PDB file of C-alpha atoms in Angstrom:
ATOM      1  CA  UNK S   1     100.895 250.218  95.498  1.00  0.00           C
ATOM      2  CA  UNK S   2     104.430 248.772  96.681  1.00  0.00           C
ATOM      3  CA  UNK S   3     103.683 249.595 100.021  1.00  0.00           C
ATOM      4  CA  UNK S   4     100.721 247.465 100.094  1.00  0.00           C
ATOM      5  CA  UNK S   5     102.750 244.860  98.341  1.00  0.00           C
ATOM      6  CA  UNK S   6     105.304 244.684 100.870  1.00  0.00           C
ATOM      7  CA  UNK S   7     102.654 244.493 103.899  1.00  0.00           C
ATOM      8  CA  UNK S   8     101.277 241.013 102.369  1.00  0.00           C
ATOM      9  CA  UNK S   9     101.978 237.764 104.176  1.00  0.00           C
ATOM     10  CA  UNK S  10     104.794 235.857 102.418  1.00  0.00           C
ATOM     11  CA  UNK S  11     102.082 233.165 101.209  1.00  0.00           C
ATOM     12  CA  UNK S  12      99.819 235.839  99.819  1.00  0.00           C
ATOM     13  CA  UNK S  13     103.070 236.918  97.906  1.00  0.00           C
ATOM     14  CA  UNK S  14     103.612 233.119  97.127  1.00  0.00           C
ATOM     15  CA  UNK S  15      99.983 233.002  95.988  1.00  0.00           C
ATOM     16  CA  UNK S  16     100.333 236.369  93.764  1.00  0.00           C
ATOM     17  CA  UNK S  17     103.748 234.943  92.141  1.00  0.00           C
ATOM     18  CA  UNK S  18     102.115 231.835  91.101  1.00  0.00           C
ATOM     19  CA  UNK S  19      98.914 233.456  89.954  1.00  0.00           C
ATOM     20  CA  UNK S  20     100.574 236.004  87.883  1.00  0.00           C
ATOM     21  CA  UNK S  21     102.953 232.730  86.307  1.00  0.00           C
ATOM     22  CA  UNK S  22     100.139 231.279  85.000  1.00  0.00           C
ATOM     23  CA  UNK S  23      98.980 234.039  83.532  1.00  0.00           C
ATOM     24  CA  UNK S  24     102.156 235.242  82.001  1.00  0.00           C
ATOM     25  CA  UNK S  25     104.020 231.442  81.296  1.00  0.00           C
ATOM     26  CA  UNK S  26     103.044 231.163  77.484  1.00  0.00           C
ATOM     27  CA  UNK S  27     104.494 234.218  76.677  1.00  0.00           C
ATOM     28  CA  UNK S  28     107.586 234.091  78.951  1.00  0.00           C
ATOM     29  CA  UNK S  29     108.081 230.394  77.207  1.00  0.00           C
ATOM     30  CA  UNK S  30     107.524 231.689  73.593  1.00  0.00           C
ATOM     31  CA  UNK S  31     110.416 234.274  74.539  1.00  0.00           C
ATOM     32  CA  UNK S  32     112.516 232.097  75.553  1.00  0.00           C
ATOM     33  CA  UNK S  33     112.211 229.664  72.630  1.00  0.00           C
ATOM     34  CA  UNK S  34     112.548 232.973  69.956  1.00  0.00           C
ATOM     35  CA  UNK S  35     116.015 233.847  71.915  1.00  0.00           C
ATOM     36  CA  UNK S  36     117.031 230.438  71.710  1.00  0.00           C
ATOM     37  CA  UNK S  37     116.039 230.021  67.735  1.00  0.00           C
ATOM     38  CA  UNK S  38     117.638 233.449  66.915  1.00  0.00           C
ATOM     39  CA  UNK S  39     121.044 232.102  68.575  1.00  0.00           C
ATOM     40  CA  UNK S  40     120.666 228.720  66.971  1.00  0.00           C
ATOM     41  CA  UNK S  41     119.908 230.267  63.801  1.00  0.00           C
ATOM     42  CA  UNK S  42     123.350 232.314  64.100  1.00  0.00           C
ATOM     43  CA  UNK S  43     125.233 229.933  65.449  1.00  0.00           C
ATOM     44  CA  UNK S  44     124.162 228.057  62.235  1.00  0.00           C
ATOM     45  CA  UNK S  45     124.585 230.774  59.853  1.00  0.00           C
ATOM     46  CA  UNK S  46     128.121 231.730  61.462  1.00  0.00           C
ATOM     47  CA  UNK S  47     129.305 227.707  60.765  1.00  0.00           C
ATOM     48  CA  UNK S  48     127.603 227.925  57.510  1.00  0.00           C
ATOM     49  CA  UNK S  49     129.479 231.337  56.131  1.00  0.00           C
ATOM     50  CA  UNK S  50     132.553 229.585  57.447  1.00  0.00           C
ATOM     51  CA  UNK S  51     132.293 226.073  55.608  1.00  0.00           C
ATOM     52  CA  UNK S  52     131.108 228.140  52.781  1.00  0.00           C
ATOM     53  CA  UNK S  53     134.436 230.330  52.066  1.00  0.00           C
ATOM     54  CA  UNK S  54     136.391 227.358  53.207  1.00  0.00           C
ATOM     55  CA  UNK S  55     134.536 225.330  50.537  1.00  0.00           C
ATOM     56  CA  UNK S  56     135.402 228.536  47.883  1.00  0.00           C
ATOM     57  CA  UNK S  57     138.814 228.792  48.482  1.00  0.00           C
ATOM     58  CA  UNK S  58     139.246 225.040  48.040  1.00  0.00           C
ATOM     59  CA  UNK S  59     137.551 224.964  44.657  1.00  0.00           C
ATOM     60  CA  UNK S  60     139.063 228.452  43.827  1.00  0.00           C
ATOM     61  CA  UNK S  61     142.503 227.302  44.580  1.00  0.00           C
ATOM     62  CA  UNK S  62     141.989 223.750  42.724  1.00  0.00           C
ATOM     63  CA  UNK S  63     140.225 225.053  40.040  1.00  0.00           C
ATOM     64  CA  UNK S  64     143.568 227.539  39.532  1.00  0.00           C
ATOM     65  CA  UNK S  65     145.970 224.917  39.563  1.00  0.00           C
ATOM     66  CA  UNK S  66     144.586 223.267  36.658  1.00  0.00           C
ATOM     67  CA  UNK S  67     143.837 226.509  34.685  1.00  0.00           C
ATOM     68  CA  UNK S  68     147.154 227.781  35.287  1.00  0.00           C
ATOM     69  CA  UNK S  69     148.980 224.128  33.961  1.00  0.00           C
ATOM     70  CA  UNK S  70     147.097 224.745  30.462  1.00  0.00           C
ATOM     71  CA  UNK S  71     144.920 227.726  30.293  1.00  0.00           C
ATOM     72  CA  UNK S  72     143.749 227.163  26.860  1.00  0.00           C
ATOM     73  CA  UNK S  73     142.684 223.425  27.645  1.00  0.00           C
ATOM     74  CA  UNK S  74     141.265 224.252  31.157  1.00  0.00           C
ATOM     75  CA  UNK S  75     139.005 227.414  30.527  1.00  0.00           C
ATOM     76  CA  UNK S  76     136.260 225.708  31.139  1.00  0.00           C
ATOM     77  CA  UNK S  77     136.671 224.539  34.477  1.00  0.00           C
ATOM     78  CA  UNK S  78     136.906 228.232  35.105  1.00  0.00           C
ATOM     79  CA  UNK S  79     133.441 228.966  33.659  1.00  0.00           C
ATOM     80  CA  UNK S  80     132.465 226.576  35.858  1.00  0.00           C
ATOM     81  CA  UNK S  81     133.899 227.975  39.016  1.00  0.00           C
ATOM     82  CA  UNK S  82     132.841 231.383  38.060  1.00  0.00           C
ATOM     83  CA  UNK S  83     128.758 229.754  38.042  1.00  0.00           C
ATOM     84  CA  UNK S  84     129.423 228.420  40.902  1.00  0.00           C
ATOM     85  CA  UNK S  85     131.344 231.177  43.016  1.00  0.00           C
ATOM     86  CA  UNK S  86     129.197 233.526  41.400  1.00  0.00           C
ATOM     87  CA  UNK S  87     128.682 237.038  43.695  1.00  0.00           C
ATOM     88  CA  UNK S  88     132.059 235.911  45.844  1.00  0.00           C
ATOM     89  CA  UNK S  89     135.495 237.548  45.571  1.00  0.00           C
ATOM     90  CA  UNK S  90     137.000 234.358  44.745  1.00  0.00           C
ATOM     91  CA  UNK S  91     134.751 234.660  41.497  1.00  0.00           C
ATOM     92  CA  UNK S  92     136.712 237.739  40.664  1.00  0.00           C
ATOM     93  CA  UNK S  93     139.711 236.973  41.500  1.00  0.00           C
ATOM     94  CA  UNK S  94     139.561 233.811  39.170  1.00  0.00           C
ATOM     95  CA  UNK S  95     138.627 236.785  36.686  1.00  0.00           C
ATOM     96  CA  UNK S  96     141.999 238.193  37.452  1.00  0.00           C
ATOM     97  CA  UNK S  97     143.945 235.219  36.542  1.00  0.00           C
ATOM     98  CA  UNK S  98     142.057 235.169  33.224  1.00  0.00           C
ATOM     99  CA  UNK S  99     143.186 238.772  32.465  1.00  0.00           C
ATOM    100  CA  UNK S 100     146.729 237.726  33.192  1.00  0.00           C
ATOM    101  CA  UNK S 101     146.853 235.329  30.638  1.00  0.00           C
ATOM    102  CA  UNK S 102     144.888 237.859  27.968  1.00  0.00           C
ATOM    103  CA  UNK S 103     147.738 240.140  28.709  1.00  0.00           C
ATOM    104  CA  UNK S 104     150.418 237.365  28.512  1.00  0.00           C
ATOM    105  CA  UNK S 105     149.209 236.954  25.137  1.00  0.00           C
ATOM    106  CA  UNK S 106     148.628 240.477  24.288  1.00  0.00           C
ATOM    107  CA  UNK S 107     144.838 239.860  23.898  1.00  0.00           C
ATOM    108  CA  UNK S 108     144.394 243.122  25.432  1.00  0.00           C
ATOM    109  CA  UNK S 109     140.434 243.523  24.041  1.00  0.00           C
ATOM    110  CA  UNK S 110     139.819 240.586  25.987  1.00  0.00           C
ATOM    111  CA  UNK S 111     141.502 241.482  29.021  1.00  0.00           C
ATOM    112  CA  UNK S 112     139.291 244.675  28.760  1.00  0.00           C
ATOM    113  CA  UNK S 113     136.270 242.861  28.641  1.00  0.00           C
ATOM    114  CA  UNK S 114     137.276 240.311  31.382  1.00  0.00           C
ATOM    115  CA  UNK S 115     138.092 243.680  33.676  1.00  0.00           C
ATOM    116  CA  UNK S 116     135.058 245.211  32.958  1.00  0.00           C
ATOM    117  CA  UNK S 117     132.952 241.742  34.090  1.00  0.00           C
ATOM    118  CA  UNK S 118     135.206 241.577  37.061  1.00  0.00           C
ATOM    119  CA  UNK S 119     134.366 245.210  38.057  1.00  0.00           C
ATOM    120  CA  UNK S 120     130.558 244.579  38.030  1.00  0.00           C
ATOM    121  CA  UNK S 121     130.859 241.681  39.979  1.00  0.00           C
ATOM    122  CA  UNK S 122     132.228 243.130  43.044  1.00  0.00           C
ATOM    123  CA  UNK S 123     131.397 245.793  45.636  1.00  0.00           C
ATOM    124  CA  UNK S 124     134.550 245.572  47.293  1.00  0.00           C
ATOM    125  CA  UNK S 125     136.350 248.897  47.406  1.00  0.00           C
ATOM    126  CA  UNK S 126     139.693 247.349  47.292  1.00  0.00           C
ATOM    127  CA  UNK S 127     139.098 245.026  44.451  1.00  0.00           C
ATOM    128  CA  UNK S 128     137.336 248.007  42.978  1.00  0.00           C
ATOM    129  CA  UNK S 129     140.625 250.215  42.802  1.00  0.00           C
ATOM    130  CA  UNK S 130     142.644 247.458  41.643  1.00  0.00           C
ATOM    131  CA  UNK S 131     140.679 246.488  38.862  1.00  0.00           C
ATOM    132  CA  UNK S 132     140.004 250.316  37.792  1.00  0.00           C
ATOM    133  CA  UNK S 133     143.885 250.957  37.584  1.00  0.00           C
ATOM    134  CA  UNK S 134     144.150 247.985  35.543  1.00  0.00           C
ATOM    135  CA  UNK S 135     141.570 249.083  33.396  1.00  0.00           C
ATOM    136  CA  UNK S 136     143.096 252.364  32.698  1.00  0.00           C
ATOM    137  CA  UNK S 137     146.578 250.629  32.045  1.00  0.00           C
ATOM    138  CA  UNK S 138     144.680 248.564  29.330  1.00  0.00           C
ATOM    139  CA  UNK S 139     142.714 251.633  28.050  1.00  0.00           C
ATOM    140  CA  UNK S 140     146.468 253.222  27.321  1.00  0.00           C
ATOM    141  CA  UNK S 141     147.659 250.097  25.797  1.00  0.00           C
ATOM    142  CA  UNK S 142     144.951 250.377  23.279  1.00  0.00           C
ATOM    143  CA  UNK S 143     145.299 254.159  22.739  1.00  0.00           C
ATOM    144  CA  UNK S 144     141.917 254.811  24.382  1.00  0.00           C
ATOM    145  CA  UNK S 145     143.812 257.676  26.200  1.00  0.00           C
ATOM    146  CA  UNK S 146     140.519 259.755  27.428  1.00  0.00           C
ATOM    147  CA  UNK S 147     138.719 256.604  28.388  1.00  0.00           C
ATOM    148  CA  UNK S 148     141.391 255.804  30.613  1.00  0.00           C
ATOM    149  CA  UNK S 149     141.941 258.956  32.240  1.00  0.00           C
ATOM    150  CA  UNK S 150     138.503 258.851  32.917  1.00  0.00           C
ATOM    151  CA  UNK S 151     138.573 255.826  34.715  1.00  0.00           C
ATOM    152  CA  UNK S 152     141.843 257.043  36.468  1.00  0.00           C
ATOM    153  CA  UNK S 153     139.872 259.745  37.736  1.00  0.00           C
ATOM    154  CA  UNK S 154     137.241 257.308  39.926  1.00  0.00           C
ATOM    155  CA  UNK S 155     140.378 255.799  41.989  1.00  0.00           C
ATOM    156  CA  UNK S 156     140.568 257.657  45.307  1.00  0.00           C
ATOM    157  CA  UNK S 157     142.783 256.676  47.857  1.00  0.00           C
ATOM    158  CA  UNK S 158     146.359 258.359  48.563  1.00  0.00           C
ATOM    159  CA  UNK S 159     147.604 254.684  48.497  1.00  0.00           C
ATOM    160  CA  UNK S 160     147.223 254.911  45.076  1.00  0.00           C
ATOM    161  CA  UNK S 161     147.908 258.554  44.273  1.00  0.00           C
ATOM    162  CA  UNK S 162     151.650 258.364  42.982  1.00  0.00           C
ATOM    163  CA  UNK S 163     150.914 255.501  40.486  1.00  0.00           C
ATOM    164  CA  UNK S 164     147.820 257.115  39.261  1.00  0.00           C
ATOM    165  CA  UNK S 165     149.578 260.386  38.859  1.00  0.00           C
ATOM    166  CA  UNK S 166     152.454 258.237  37.109  1.00  0.00           C
ATOM    167  CA  UNK S 167     149.907 256.214  35.092  1.00  0.00           C
ATOM    168  CA  UNK S 168     148.020 259.689  33.953  1.00  0.00           C
ATOM    169  CA  UNK S 169     151.322 261.719  33.030  1.00  0.00           C
ATOM    170  CA  UNK S 170     152.187 258.707  30.604  1.00  0.00           C
ATOM    171  CA  UNK S 171     148.528 258.601  28.491  1.00  0.00           C
ATOM    172  CA  UNK S 172     148.859 262.520  28.473  1.00  0.00           C
ATOM    173  CA  UNK S 173     152.115 261.826  26.603  1.00  0.00           C
ATOM    174  CA  UNK S 174     151.317 259.199  24.685  1.00  0.00           C
ATOM    175  CA  UNK S 175     148.128 261.860  24.051  1.00  0.00           C
ATOM    176  CA  UNK S 176     150.400 263.988  22.669  1.00  0.00           C
ATOM    177  CA  UNK S 177     149.232 266.717  25.070  1.00  0.00           C
ATOM    178  CA  UNK S 178     153.369 267.476  26.306  1.00  0.00           C
ATOM    179  CA  UNK S 179     152.203 270.329  28.247  1.00  0.00           C
ATOM    180  CA  UNK S 180     149.661 268.735  30.729  1.00  0.00           C
ATOM    181  CA  UNK S 181     151.959 265.824  30.530  1.00  0.00           C
ATOM    182  CA  UNK S 182     154.996 267.789  31.822  1.00  0.00           C
ATOM    183  CA  UNK S 183     152.556 269.643  34.545  1.00  0.00           C
ATOM    184  CA  UNK S 184     151.855 265.918  35.802  1.00  0.00           C
ATOM    185  CA  UNK S 185     155.456 264.651  36.435  1.00  0.00           C
ATOM    186  CA  UNK S 186     156.785 267.679  37.957  1.00  0.00           C
ATOM    187  CA  UNK S 187     153.883 267.214  40.103  1.00  0.00           C
ATOM    188  CA  UNK S 188     154.912 264.128  41.033  1.00  0.00           C
ATOM    189  CA  UNK S 189     158.692 264.674  41.440  1.00  0.00           C
ATOM    190  CA  UNK S 190     157.642 266.907  44.342  1.00  0.00           C
ATOM    191  CA  UNK S 191     156.417 263.532  45.668  1.00  0.00           C
ATOM    192  CA  UNK S 192     159.082 261.339  44.895  1.00  0.00           C
ATOM    193  CA  UNK S 193     160.631 259.009  47.939  1.00  0.00           C
ATOM    194  CA  UNK S 194     163.953 258.326  46.369  1.00  0.00           C
ATOM    195  CA  UNK S 195     166.253 259.481  44.063  1.00  0.00           C
ATOM    196  CA  UNK S 196     165.976 256.765  41.394  1.00  0.00           C
ATOM    197  CA  UNK S 197     161.795 257.784  41.062  1.00  0.00           C
ATOM    198  CA  UNK S 198     163.511 261.499  40.460  1.00  0.00           C
ATOM    199  CA  UNK S 199     165.714 260.074  37.444  1.00  0.00           C
ATOM    200  CA  UNK S 200     162.954 258.279  36.115  1.00  0.00           C
ATOM    201  CA  UNK S 201     160.972 260.975  35.972  1.00  0.00           C
ATOM    202  CA  UNK S 202     163.139 263.780  34.687  1.00  0.00           C
ATOM    203  CA  UNK S 203     164.058 261.038  31.822  1.00  0.00           C
ATOM    204  CA  UNK S 204     160.725 261.121  31.213  1.00  0.00           C
ATOM    205  CA  UNK S 205     160.207 264.676  31.188  1.00  0.00           C
ATOM    206  CA  UNK S 206     163.461 265.184  28.906  1.00  0.00           C
ATOM    207  CA  UNK S 207     161.638 262.552  26.635  1.00  0.00           C
ATOM    208  CA  UNK S 208     158.845 264.484  26.043  1.00  0.00           C
TER     209      UNK S 208
END
């Protein structure tokens, strides 16, 4: 078939090319249009995402500045922002600011509820670790020792291991399980990187 085509005159080839284009021009143009529309749509979506992120960032900063000036008075601003920024990390950041204020007021039950809400509102792995660690700290304050240890057990990652081990040991000590606490402290001491850390651990062991 290819040899027959090569043997044809240029005029025949040109005529065949014209006929082929006539038969296929519509699907070709349609394909070009679809590709162009997809490219435009992608660029528009990216631009929209950037603009939305900038708007959310600005709104978050403005809301937090007002909130921190008078948390009690301006809490409704946070509630409004949480509704507008629902599903974004900025909403979680705002909730964590509320947690800090609750802890400052020693309202650990409120802080716990806020943290649980924040945890259910994000799929970000790093934020989930931060929230779980704070939940464990709050559980420790509320003497919910078993619950706090269960939350700590869900935290994975070497960057958090020493803090996780220390809090676990403190919780075991507060729970009255001195043998488990001592074992946890001693294990932590083997990975301590400074003399001050080792001295602190020794102090905790001596206070069991």
